Amino acid sequence: MSKPVVFSGIAPSGNLHIGNYIGAIRHWVKYQDEKDNIFCVVDLHAVTVPQDPRVLKDKTREVAALYLACGIDPQKSRVFIQSHNPDHAQLAWILDCVTPMGWMQRMTQYKDKSVKQKEVITVGLFNYPVLMAADILLYQTNEVPVGDDQKQHVEITRDIAQRFNSKYGEVFTLPEAMIDMSGARIVSLQDPSAKMSKSDPDKKGSVYLLDDPETVGQKVREAVTDSGQEIQTHEEKPAISNLLSIFSALSGKEINSIEEEYQGSSYQKFKQDLSEVVVEFLKPIQRRYREIREDSTYLDNVLQQGSDSLKSVSNKTLRAVQEALGLG
Ligand code: TRP
C-alpha cells in the first residue's frame, strides 16, 4: 500500500509565527513517517498582493529554512519553492478555464482580502484559490493539513477536480482537508477575535518564530486579557483561552493540568511563565535556523532535490490533463 500524499504550503509574506507552528507545521512534522509529504513555500501566492522583490526572495528562503528548523526532515518529506516548478502556473491556467466565476465570487478570504487591500485588486488575488487547487491536484494529493480558514479553499479544490473529472475523465484525486481542532486557531495576542496573522500590521499580535527572548517577553506581557482573574478556558474568555492553548501546545502539558497549576494565581505570573515556555520552545528552532541559513549550499540542495523529484510527478498529471483537453 502506498502512503497517503499530503500537500501543504505557507506563503512567504510576512513572518512565520507560533500560530503557523501550532496550527500547521507541528502536525506536518508529527506525521512525517506515515505519509508521503510535500511542503511548499508558495511564493506565487505571495505575489497576489504587492511584495518588495528583495524581501520576498529572502522570506522565501527563510520560510523554507524554518520548515527544516521546526523538524521537517528532507529525508522524509519533500520541501520546495512553488515558482521552481512551472507546472503550478500551467495547471492553474487550465483550471481557470473550468472554474465558474460564481464559485470564486463566494470565497470569503477573497472578500476579506479585497476589502483590506489598499492598492489595486488584481486578477491574481481573485484567482488565488485556483492556483491553490493546482498545487494540490498536481500531486494527486489525498490530505491537505491546513487551518480552518483554508477549509473553503480545499472544498473548492474538490469541486474543481470533480467538475474536471466528470467533463474530461478521471484525472484528479479528490483531496480532503485535515483540520486539527485542538490548535488550528491561535488568535492574535491583541485581538482575540482575529486569527494570529503574518500580515497583521500590529506586530504585537503575533509571536514570530524568530523573535528574540526580550521581544517574546514583551509581547506576552502586553497580550490582552479578559475580565475576571481565573486562568481557565472559557467561551467568554477568548484571550486567556488562547494563551492557555499556546502554553499547552508549546509545553506539551494538558490544558486541565495548567489550569490546575495556576488556580488562584495571577495573570501576571501566568504570563511570566508562558513567556518562558515560549522562549525555551523557540531556542532550539532558532539555533537550527541559524545553522541552516549559514550553509546556503545545504538549503539550495534540499530545495533543488525537492523540486526535481516532484517535477516528474506533476508532469505526469499535467500531461494527462493536456491529453484530456486536447491540448498540444
Ligand atoms: N492558502 C494557504 C494559506 O493561506 C497557502 C497555500 C497555498 C496552501 N497553496 C496551498 C495550503 C496548498 C495548502 C495546500 O494558508
mmCIF file of C-alpha atoms and ligand atoms in Angstrom:
data_model
loop_
_atom_site.group_PDB
_atom_site.id
_atom_site.type_symbol
_atom_site.label_atom_id
_atom_site.label_comp_id
_atom_site.label_asym_id
_atom_site.label_seq_id
_atom_site.Cartn_x
_atom_site.Cartn_y
_atom_site.Cartn_z
ATOM 1 C CA MET A 1 0.000 0.000 0.000
ATOM 2 C CA SER A 2 1.374 3.408 -0.845
ATOM 3 C CA LYS A 3 1.245 6.126 1.768
ATOM 4 C CA PRO A 4 -1.334 8.929 1.514
ATOM 5 C CA VAL A 5 0.009 12.002 -0.245
ATOM 6 C CA VAL A 6 -0.025 15.104 1.940
ATOM 7 C CA PHE A 7 0.449 18.580 0.484
ATOM 8 C CA SER A 8 0.559 21.871 2.325
ATOM 9 C CA GLY A 9 2.091 25.276 1.946
ATOM 10 C CA ILE A 10 2.645 28.660 3.526
ATOM 11 C CA ALA A 11 3.060 31.931 1.654
ATOM 12 C CA PRO A 12 6.339 33.784 2.348
ATOM 13 C CA SER A 13 4.514 37.032 3.020
ATOM 14 C CA GLY A 14 5.497 38.234 6.463
ATOM 15 C CA ASN A 15 6.994 36.373 9.406
ATOM 16 C CA LEU A 16 6.116 32.831 10.444
ATOM 17 C CA HIS A 17 4.645 32.826 13.936
ATOM 18 C CA ILE A 18 3.735 30.365 16.665
ATOM 19 C CA GLY A 19 0.213 30.122 15.194
ATOM 20 C CA ASN A 20 1.704 28.694 11.979
ATOM 21 C CA TYR A 21 3.663 26.211 14.061
ATOM 22 C CA ILE A 22 0.780 25.161 16.303
ATOM 23 C CA GLY A 23 -1.896 25.132 13.605
ATOM 24 C CA ALA A 24 0.138 23.589 10.789
ATOM 25 C CA ILE A 25 3.847 22.821 10.938
ATOM 26 C CA ARG A 26 3.822 20.684 14.091
ATOM 27 C CA HIS A 27 1.228 18.391 12.514
ATOM 28 C CA TRP A 28 3.298 18.099 9.351
ATOM 29 C CA VAL A 29 6.267 17.078 11.481
ATOM 30 C CA LYS A 30 4.255 14.580 13.514
ATOM 31 C CA TYR A 31 3.013 12.556 10.551
ATOM 32 C CA GLN A 32 6.201 12.576 8.516
ATOM 33 C CA ASP A 33 6.751 8.834 8.788
ATOM 34 C CA GLU A 34 3.257 7.731 7.928
ATOM 35 C CA LYS A 35 2.673 9.938 4.897
ATOM 36 C CA ASP A 36 4.203 10.943 1.619
ATOM 37 C CA ASN A 37 4.710 14.627 2.423
ATOM 38 C CA ILE A 38 5.113 17.625 0.190
ATOM 39 C CA PHE A 39 5.659 21.019 1.831
ATOM 40 C CA CYS A 40 5.774 24.035 -0.385
ATOM 41 C CA VAL A 41 6.739 27.680 0.053
ATOM 42 C CA VAL A 42 4.032 29.282 -2.069
ATOM 43 C CA ASP A 43 5.760 32.358 -3.449
ATOM 44 C CA LEU A 44 3.366 32.602 -6.414
ATOM 45 C CA HIS A 45 0.585 33.070 -3.888
ATOM 46 C CA ALA A 46 2.579 35.763 -2.094
ATOM 47 C CA VAL A 47 2.643 37.950 -5.215
ATOM 48 C CA THR A 48 -1.160 38.125 -5.369
ATOM 49 C CA VAL A 49 -0.591 41.240 -3.228
ATOM 50 C CA PRO A 50 2.335 43.663 -3.690
ATOM 51 C CA GLN A 51 5.703 42.446 -2.327
ATOM 52 C CA ASP A 52 9.136 44.026 -2.234
ATOM 53 C CA PRO A 53 11.149 41.740 -4.574
ATOM 54 C CA ARG A 54 14.259 41.576 -2.387
ATOM 55 C CA VAL A 55 12.285 40.956 0.758
ATOM 56 C CA LEU A 56 10.230 38.263 -0.970
ATOM 57 C CA LYS A 57 13.321 36.402 -2.092
ATOM 58 C CA ASP A 58 14.770 36.404 1.397
ATOM 59 C CA LYS A 59 11.472 35.488 3.086
ATOM 60 C CA THR A 60 11.029 32.564 0.704
ATOM 61 C CA ARG A 61 14.302 31.055 1.865
ATOM 62 C CA GLU A 62 13.522 31.991 5.451
ATOM 63 C CA VAL A 63 10.260 30.041 5.374
ATOM 64 C CA ALA A 64 11.955 27.010 3.785
ATOM 65 C CA ALA A 65 14.717 27.113 6.433
ATOM 66 C CA LEU A 66 12.119 27.432 9.194
ATOM 67 C CA TYR A 67 10.265 24.338 7.935
ATOM 68 C CA LEU A 68 13.510 22.419 8.379
ATOM 69 C CA ALA A 69 14.354 24.084 11.688
ATOM 70 C CA CYS A 70 10.912 23.119 13.041
ATOM 71 C CA GLY A 71 11.623 19.469 12.304
ATOM 72 C CA ILE A 72 10.672 18.793 8.693
ATOM 73 C CA ASP A 73 13.223 16.195 7.637
ATOM 74 C CA PRO A 74 14.188 16.358 3.948
ATOM 75 C CA GLN A 75 14.878 12.604 4.043
ATOM 76 C CA LYS A 76 11.236 12.017 4.833
ATOM 77 C CA SER A 77 9.427 14.975 3.270
ATOM 78 C CA ARG A 78 9.922 16.990 0.128
ATOM 79 C CA VAL A 79 10.334 20.708 0.541
ATOM 80 C CA PHE A 80 10.316 23.055 -2.418
ATOM 81 C CA ILE A 81 9.552 26.530 -3.702
ATOM 82 C CA GLN A 82 6.405 26.787 -5.791
ATOM 83 C CA SER A 83 7.854 29.008 -8.519
ATOM 84 C CA HIS A 84 10.643 26.464 -9.127
ATOM 85 C CA ASN A 85 8.099 24.184 -10.743
ATOM 86 C CA PRO A 86 6.314 25.878 -13.669
ATOM 87 C CA ASP A 87 3.637 23.166 -13.723
ATOM 88 C CA HIS A 88 1.767 25.020 -10.948
ATOM 89 C CA ALA A 89 1.129 28.081 -13.085
ATOM 90 C CA GLN A 90 0.327 25.946 -16.124
ATOM 91 C CA LEU A 91 -2.263 23.847 -14.379
ATOM 92 C CA ALA A 92 -3.724 26.933 -12.694
ATOM 93 C CA TRP A 93 -4.442 28.430 -16.121
ATOM 94 C CA ILE A 94 -6.190 25.296 -17.304
ATOM 95 C CA LEU A 95 -8.233 25.100 -14.096
ATOM 96 C CA ASP A 96 -9.155 28.785 -14.535
ATOM 97 C CA CYS A 97 -10.871 27.652 -17.698
ATOM 98 C CA VAL A 98 -13.046 25.071 -15.957
ATOM 99 C CA THR A 99 -13.909 27.095 -12.839
ATOM 100 C CA PRO A 100 -17.141 29.117 -12.900
ATOM 101 C CA MET A 101 -16.794 32.757 -11.802
ATOM 102 C CA GLY A 102 -19.725 32.280 -9.424
ATOM 103 C CA TRP A 103 -17.837 29.729 -7.322
ATOM 104 C CA MET A 104 -14.916 32.073 -6.914
ATOM 105 C CA GLN A 105 -17.079 35.027 -6.001
ATOM 106 C CA ARG A 106 -18.206 33.136 -2.928
ATOM 107 C CA MET A 107 -14.698 32.779 -1.459
ATOM 108 C CA THR A 108 -14.718 34.515 1.909
ATOM 109 C CA GLN A 109 -10.950 35.013 2.094
ATOM 110 C CA TYR A 110 -11.007 36.871 -1.211
ATOM 111 C CA LYS A 111 -13.821 39.069 0.046
ATOM 112 C CA ASP A 112 -11.890 39.868 3.247
ATOM 113 C CA LYS A 113 -8.600 40.458 1.485
ATOM 114 C CA SER A 114 -10.056 42.648 -1.232
ATOM 115 C CA VAL A 115 -11.674 44.884 1.358
ATOM 116 C CA LYS A 116 -8.385 45.252 3.233
ATOM 117 C CA GLN A 117 -6.256 45.704 0.125
ATOM 118 C CA LYS A 118 -5.387 49.377 -0.234
ATOM 119 C CA GLU A 119 -3.839 49.076 -3.655
ATOM 120 C CA VAL A 120 -5.465 47.783 -6.802
ATOM 121 C CA ILE A 121 -7.060 44.330 -6.557
ATOM 122 C CA THR A 122 -5.568 42.041 -9.180
ATOM 123 C CA VAL A 123 -6.972 39.119 -11.126
ATOM 124 C CA GLY A 124 -4.288 37.065 -9.350
ATOM 125 C CA LEU A 125 -5.828 37.781 -5.950
ATOM 126 C CA PHE A 126 -9.203 36.700 -7.279
ATOM 127 C CA ASN A 127 -7.695 33.536 -8.785
ATOM 128 C CA TYR A 128 -5.697 32.638 -5.671
ATOM 129 C CA PRO A 129 -7.886 29.596 -4.849
ATOM 130 C CA VAL A 130 -7.439 28.160 -8.356
ATOM 131 C CA LEU A 131 -3.659 28.296 -8.005
ATOM 132 C CA MET A 132 -4.060 26.569 -4.650
ATOM 133 C CA ALA A 133 -6.213 23.917 -6.342
ATOM 134 C CA ALA A 134 -3.439 23.422 -8.893
ATOM 135 C CA ASP A 135 -0.852 22.986 -6.088
ATOM 136 C CA ILE A 136 -2.942 20.267 -4.514
ATOM 137 C CA LEU A 137 -4.204 18.462 -7.622
ATOM 138 C CA LEU A 138 -0.839 18.278 -9.422
ATOM 139 C CA TYR A 139 0.447 15.692 -6.948
ATOM 140 C CA GLN A 140 -2.772 13.625 -6.666
ATOM 141 C CA THR A 141 -2.935 14.749 -3.039
ATOM 142 C CA ASN A 142 -5.105 12.852 -0.545
ATOM 143 C CA GLU A 143 -4.793 15.088 2.508
ATOM 144 C CA VAL A 144 -4.325 18.816 2.985
ATOM 145 C CA PRO A 145 -3.464 19.773 6.576
ATOM 146 C CA VAL A 146 -4.445 23.420 6.985
ATOM 147 C CA GLY A 147 -6.024 25.846 9.427
ATOM 148 C CA ASP A 148 -9.805 26.158 9.392
ATOM 149 C CA ASP A 149 -9.649 29.391 7.383
ATOM 150 C CA GLN A 150 -8.456 27.323 4.401
ATOM 151 C CA LYS A 151 -11.276 24.792 4.505
ATOM 152 C CA GLN A 152 -13.288 26.623 1.870
ATOM 153 C CA HIS A 153 -10.298 26.608 -0.476
ATOM 154 C CA VAL A 154 -9.864 22.860 -0.131
ATOM 155 C CA GLU A 155 -13.579 22.405 -0.769
ATOM 156 C CA ILE A 156 -13.447 24.442 -3.974
ATOM 157 C CA THR A 157 -10.411 22.352 -4.976
ATOM 158 C CA ARG A 158 -12.574 19.243 -4.678
ATOM 159 C CA ASP A 159 -15.361 20.904 -6.637
ATOM 160 C CA ILE A 160 -12.967 21.894 -9.414
ATOM 161 C CA ALA A 161 -11.469 18.385 -9.524
ATOM 162 C CA GLN A 162 -14.886 16.795 -9.622
ATOM 163 C CA ARG A 163 -16.061 19.081 -12.393
ATOM 164 C CA PHE A 164 -12.939 18.369 -14.427
ATOM 165 C CA ASN A 165 -13.212 14.618 -13.871
ATOM 166 C CA SER A 166 -16.841 14.483 -14.885
ATOM 167 C CA LYS A 167 -16.281 16.532 -18.037
ATOM 168 C CA TYR A 168 -12.986 15.079 -19.221
ATOM 169 C CA GLY A 169 -12.411 11.761 -17.418
ATOM 170 C CA GLU A 170 -10.943 10.733 -14.081
ATOM 171 C CA VAL A 171 -7.662 12.628 -13.919
ATOM 172 C CA PHE A 172 -7.614 14.052 -10.398
ATOM 173 C CA THR A 173 -7.694 12.524 -6.923
ATOM 174 C CA LEU A 174 -10.170 14.296 -4.640
ATOM 175 C CA PRO A 175 -8.303 15.765 -1.658
ATOM 176 C CA GLU A 176 -9.559 16.181 1.869
ATOM 177 C CA ALA A 177 -8.849 18.997 4.329
ATOM 178 C CA MET A 178 -7.311 17.812 7.608
ATOM 179 C CA ILE A 179 -8.156 20.321 10.279
ATOM 180 C CA ASP A 180 -6.840 19.782 13.756
ATOM 181 C CA MET A 181 -9.391 21.336 16.051
ATOM 182 C CA SER A 182 -7.169 21.344 19.129
ATOM 183 C CA GLY A 183 -4.896 24.086 17.932
ATOM 184 C CA ALA A 184 -5.911 25.146 14.459
ATOM 185 C CA ARG A 185 -6.918 28.583 15.506
ATOM 186 C CA ILE A 186 -4.390 30.527 17.525
ATOM 187 C CA VAL A 187 -5.647 34.098 17.676
ATOM 188 C CA SER A 188 -3.964 37.484 17.904
ATOM 189 C CA LEU A 189 -2.487 38.461 21.289
ATOM 190 C CA GLN A 190 -4.003 41.903 20.776
ATOM 191 C CA ASP A 191 -7.387 40.980 19.326
ATOM 192 C CA PRO A 192 -8.750 37.525 20.176
ATOM 193 C CA SER A 193 -11.458 37.876 17.530
ATOM 194 C CA ALA A 194 -8.830 37.697 14.760
ATOM 195 C CA LYS A 195 -6.542 34.846 13.784
ATOM 196 C CA MET A 196 -2.832 35.334 14.519
ATOM 197 C CA SER A 197 -1.610 36.544 11.136
ATOM 198 C CA LYS A 198 1.657 37.051 9.257
ATOM 199 C CA SER A 199 0.220 40.121 7.600
ATOM 200 C CA ASP A 200 -1.190 41.795 10.713
ATOM 201 C CA PRO A 201 0.270 45.323 10.732
ATOM 202 C CA ASP A 202 0.157 45.203 14.547
ATOM 203 C CA LYS A 203 3.310 43.165 15.226
ATOM 204 C CA LYS A 204 2.383 42.820 18.892
ATOM 205 C CA GLY A 205 -0.441 40.465 17.921
ATOM 206 C CA SER A 206 1.887 37.641 16.849
ATOM 207 C CA VAL A 207 4.922 35.957 18.386
ATOM 208 C CA TYR A 208 7.241 35.252 15.467
ATOM 209 C CA LEU A 209 9.374 32.122 15.387
ATOM 210 C CA LEU A 210 12.438 34.347 15.069
ATOM 211 C CA ASP A 211 11.563 36.828 17.841
ATOM 212 C CA ASP A 212 14.314 37.281 20.426
ATOM 213 C CA PRO A 213 13.567 36.469 24.094
ATOM 214 C CA GLU A 214 13.089 40.103 25.046
ATOM 215 C CA THR A 215 10.519 40.677 22.305
ATOM 216 C CA VAL A 216 8.694 37.473 23.248
ATOM 217 C CA GLY A 217 8.558 38.618 26.876
ATOM 218 C CA GLN A 218 7.198 41.986 25.906
ATOM 219 C CA LYS A 219 4.553 40.609 23.545
ATOM 220 C CA VAL A 220 3.311 38.073 26.075
ATOM 221 C CA ARG A 221 3.322 40.630 28.891
ATOM 222 C CA GLU A 222 1.313 43.057 26.792
ATOM 223 C CA ALA A 223 -1.128 40.445 25.498
ATOM 224 C CA VAL A 224 -4.710 41.468 26.180
ATOM 225 C CA THR A 225 -6.571 39.505 28.862
ATOM 226 C CA ASP A 226 -10.226 39.115 29.784
ATOM 227 C CA SER A 227 -12.137 40.463 32.730
ATOM 228 C CA GLY A 228 -12.062 38.365 35.892
ATOM 229 C CA GLN A 229 -8.959 36.622 37.120
ATOM 230 C CA GLU A 230 -9.437 32.875 36.596
ATOM 231 C CA ILE A 231 -6.936 31.206 34.330
ATOM 232 C CA GLN A 232 -9.413 28.983 32.584
ATOM 233 C CA THR A 233 -10.533 28.079 29.101
ATOM 234 C CA HIS A 234 -13.976 29.535 28.594
ATOM 235 C CA GLU A 235 -16.055 30.805 25.686
ATOM 236 C CA GLU A 236 -16.297 34.154 27.394
ATOM 237 C CA LYS A 237 -12.560 34.325 27.972
ATOM 238 C CA PRO A 238 -11.136 34.152 24.468
ATOM 239 C CA ALA A 239 -7.851 35.888 25.328
ATOM 240 C CA ILE A 240 -6.960 33.646 28.277
ATOM 241 C CA SER A 241 -8.185 30.572 26.404
ATOM 242 C CA ASN A 242 -5.780 31.463 23.603
ATOM 243 C CA LEU A 243 -2.846 31.891 25.987
ATOM 244 C CA LEU A 244 -3.706 28.527 27.548
ATOM 245 C CA SER A 245 -3.758 26.870 24.102
ATOM 246 C CA ILE A 246 -0.337 28.313 23.351
ATOM 247 C CA PHE A 247 1.017 27.232 26.742
ATOM 248 C CA SER A 248 -0.320 23.731 26.237
ATOM 249 C CA ALA A 249 0.869 23.304 22.647
ATOM 250 C CA LEU A 250 4.380 24.555 23.314
ATOM 251 C CA SER A 251 4.934 22.876 26.695
ATOM 252 C CA GLY A 252 3.189 19.582 25.914
ATOM 253 C CA LYS A 253 1.111 19.890 29.111
ATOM 254 C CA GLU A 254 -2.635 19.290 29.093
ATOM 255 C CA ILE A 255 -4.795 22.404 29.438
ATOM 256 C CA ASN A 256 -6.505 20.895 32.525
ATOM 257 C CA SER A 257 -3.257 20.481 34.364
ATOM 258 C CA ILE A 258 -2.137 24.021 33.512
ATOM 259 C CA GLU A 259 -5.467 25.347 34.796
ATOM 260 C CA GLU A 260 -4.957 23.418 37.994
ATOM 261 C CA GLU A 261 -1.393 24.629 38.383
ATOM 262 C CA TYR A 262 -2.496 28.271 38.093
ATOM 263 C CA GLN A 263 -5.585 28.063 40.251
ATOM 264 C CA GLY A 264 -5.570 31.160 42.440
ATOM 265 C CA SER A 265 -2.532 32.534 40.646
ATOM 266 C CA SER A 266 -2.421 35.871 38.821
ATOM 267 C CA TYR A 267 -2.488 36.738 35.129
ATOM 268 C CA GLN A 268 0.892 38.321 35.656
ATOM 269 C CA LYS A 269 2.535 35.157 36.995
ATOM 270 C CA PHE A 270 0.860 33.056 34.301
ATOM 271 C CA LYS A 271 2.126 35.360 31.549
ATOM 272 C CA GLN A 272 5.610 35.380 33.010
ATOM 273 C CA ASP A 273 5.732 31.573 32.930
ATOM 274 C CA LEU A 274 4.160 31.482 29.484
ATOM 275 C CA SER A 275 6.824 33.754 28.099
ATOM 276 C CA GLU A 276 9.470 31.373 29.490
ATOM 277 C CA VAL A 277 7.723 28.427 27.860
ATOM 278 C CA VAL A 278 7.689 30.245 24.517
ATOM 279 C CA VAL A 279 11.326 31.358 24.774
ATOM 280 C CA GLU A 280 12.503 27.828 25.663
ATOM 281 C CA PHE A 281 10.446 26.380 22.842
ATOM 282 C CA LEU A 282 11.908 28.806 20.296
ATOM 283 C CA LYS A 283 15.553 28.421 21.352
ATOM 284 C CA PRO A 284 16.425 25.162 19.547
ATOM 285 C CA ILE A 285 14.410 26.188 16.471
ATOM 286 C CA GLN A 286 16.303 29.457 16.227
ATOM 287 C CA ARG A 287 19.650 27.739 16.745
ATOM 288 C CA ARG A 288 18.923 25.230 13.986
ATOM 289 C CA TYR A 289 17.580 28.019 11.770
ATOM 290 C CA ARG A 290 20.815 29.960 12.052
ATOM 291 C CA GLU A 291 22.863 26.879 11.186
ATOM 292 C CA ILE A 292 20.756 26.268 8.095
ATOM 293 C CA ARG A 293 20.967 29.880 6.913
ATOM 294 C CA GLU A 294 24.723 29.861 7.350
ATOM 295 C CA ASP A 295 25.105 26.933 4.956
ATOM 296 C CA SER A 296 23.314 28.100 1.842
ATOM 297 C CA THR A 297 24.506 25.144 -0.265
ATOM 298 C CA TYR A 298 22.686 22.750 2.033
ATOM 299 C CA LEU A 299 19.409 24.645 1.700
ATOM 300 C CA ASP A 300 19.839 25.032 -2.067
ATOM 301 C CA ASN A 301 20.379 21.296 -2.394
ATOM 302 C CA VAL A 302 17.336 20.395 -0.327
ATOM 303 C CA LEU A 303 15.146 22.725 -2.383
ATOM 304 C CA GLN A 304 16.589 21.571 -5.677
ATOM 305 C CA GLN A 305 16.113 17.914 -4.811
ATOM 306 C CA GLY A 306 12.584 18.665 -3.682
ATOM 307 C CA SER A 307 11.542 20.347 -6.894
ATOM 308 C CA ASP A 308 13.445 17.932 -9.154
ATOM 309 C CA SER A 309 11.818 14.864 -7.686
ATOM 310 C CA LEU A 310 8.384 16.477 -7.725
ATOM 311 C CA LYS A 311 8.529 17.642 -11.315
ATOM 312 C CA SER A 312 8.240 14.081 -12.576
ATOM 313 C CA VAL A 313 5.044 13.659 -10.535
ATOM 314 C CA SER A 314 3.459 16.947 -11.566
ATOM 315 C CA ASN A 315 4.431 16.447 -15.198
ATOM 316 C CA LYS A 316 2.548 13.211 -15.331
ATOM 317 C CA THR A 317 -0.631 14.893 -14.072
ATOM 318 C CA LEU A 318 -0.187 17.859 -16.369
ATOM 319 C CA ARG A 319 0.274 15.616 -19.396
ATOM 320 C CA ALA A 320 -2.884 13.695 -18.535
ATOM 321 C CA VAL A 321 -4.750 16.994 -18.213
ATOM 322 C CA GLN A 322 -3.466 18.264 -21.562
ATOM 323 C CA GLU A 323 -4.322 14.977 -23.207
ATOM 324 C CA ALA A 324 -7.846 15.034 -21.753
ATOM 325 C CA LEU A 325 -8.424 18.560 -23.055
ATOM 326 C CA GLY A 326 -6.882 18.000 -26.474
ATOM 327 C CA LEU A 327 -4.055 20.468 -25.898
ATOM 328 C CA GLY A 328 -0.810 20.248 -27.820
HETATM 329 N N1 TRP B 1 -3.684 29.448 1.026
HETATM 330 C C1 TRP B 1 -2.855 28.797 2.014
HETATM 331 C C2 TRP B 1 -2.823 29.708 3.255
HETATM 332 O O1 TRP B 1 -3.042 30.888 3.165
HETATM 333 C C3 TRP B 1 -1.461 28.565 1.486
HETATM 334 C C4 TRP B 1 -1.486 27.538 0.386
HETATM 335 C C5 TRP B 1 -1.247 27.742 -0.932
HETATM 336 C C6 TRP B 1 -1.773 26.162 0.550
HETATM 337 N N2 TRP B 1 -1.339 26.574 -1.617
HETATM 338 C C7 TRP B 1 -1.664 25.597 -0.752
HETATM 339 C C8 TRP B 1 -2.102 25.375 1.651
HETATM 340 C C9 TRP B 1 -1.898 24.238 -0.967
HETATM 341 C C10 TRP B 1 -2.338 24.011 1.427
HETATM 342 C C11 TRP B 1 -2.245 23.471 0.135
HETATM 343 O O2 TRP B 1 -2.544 29.206 4.325
#
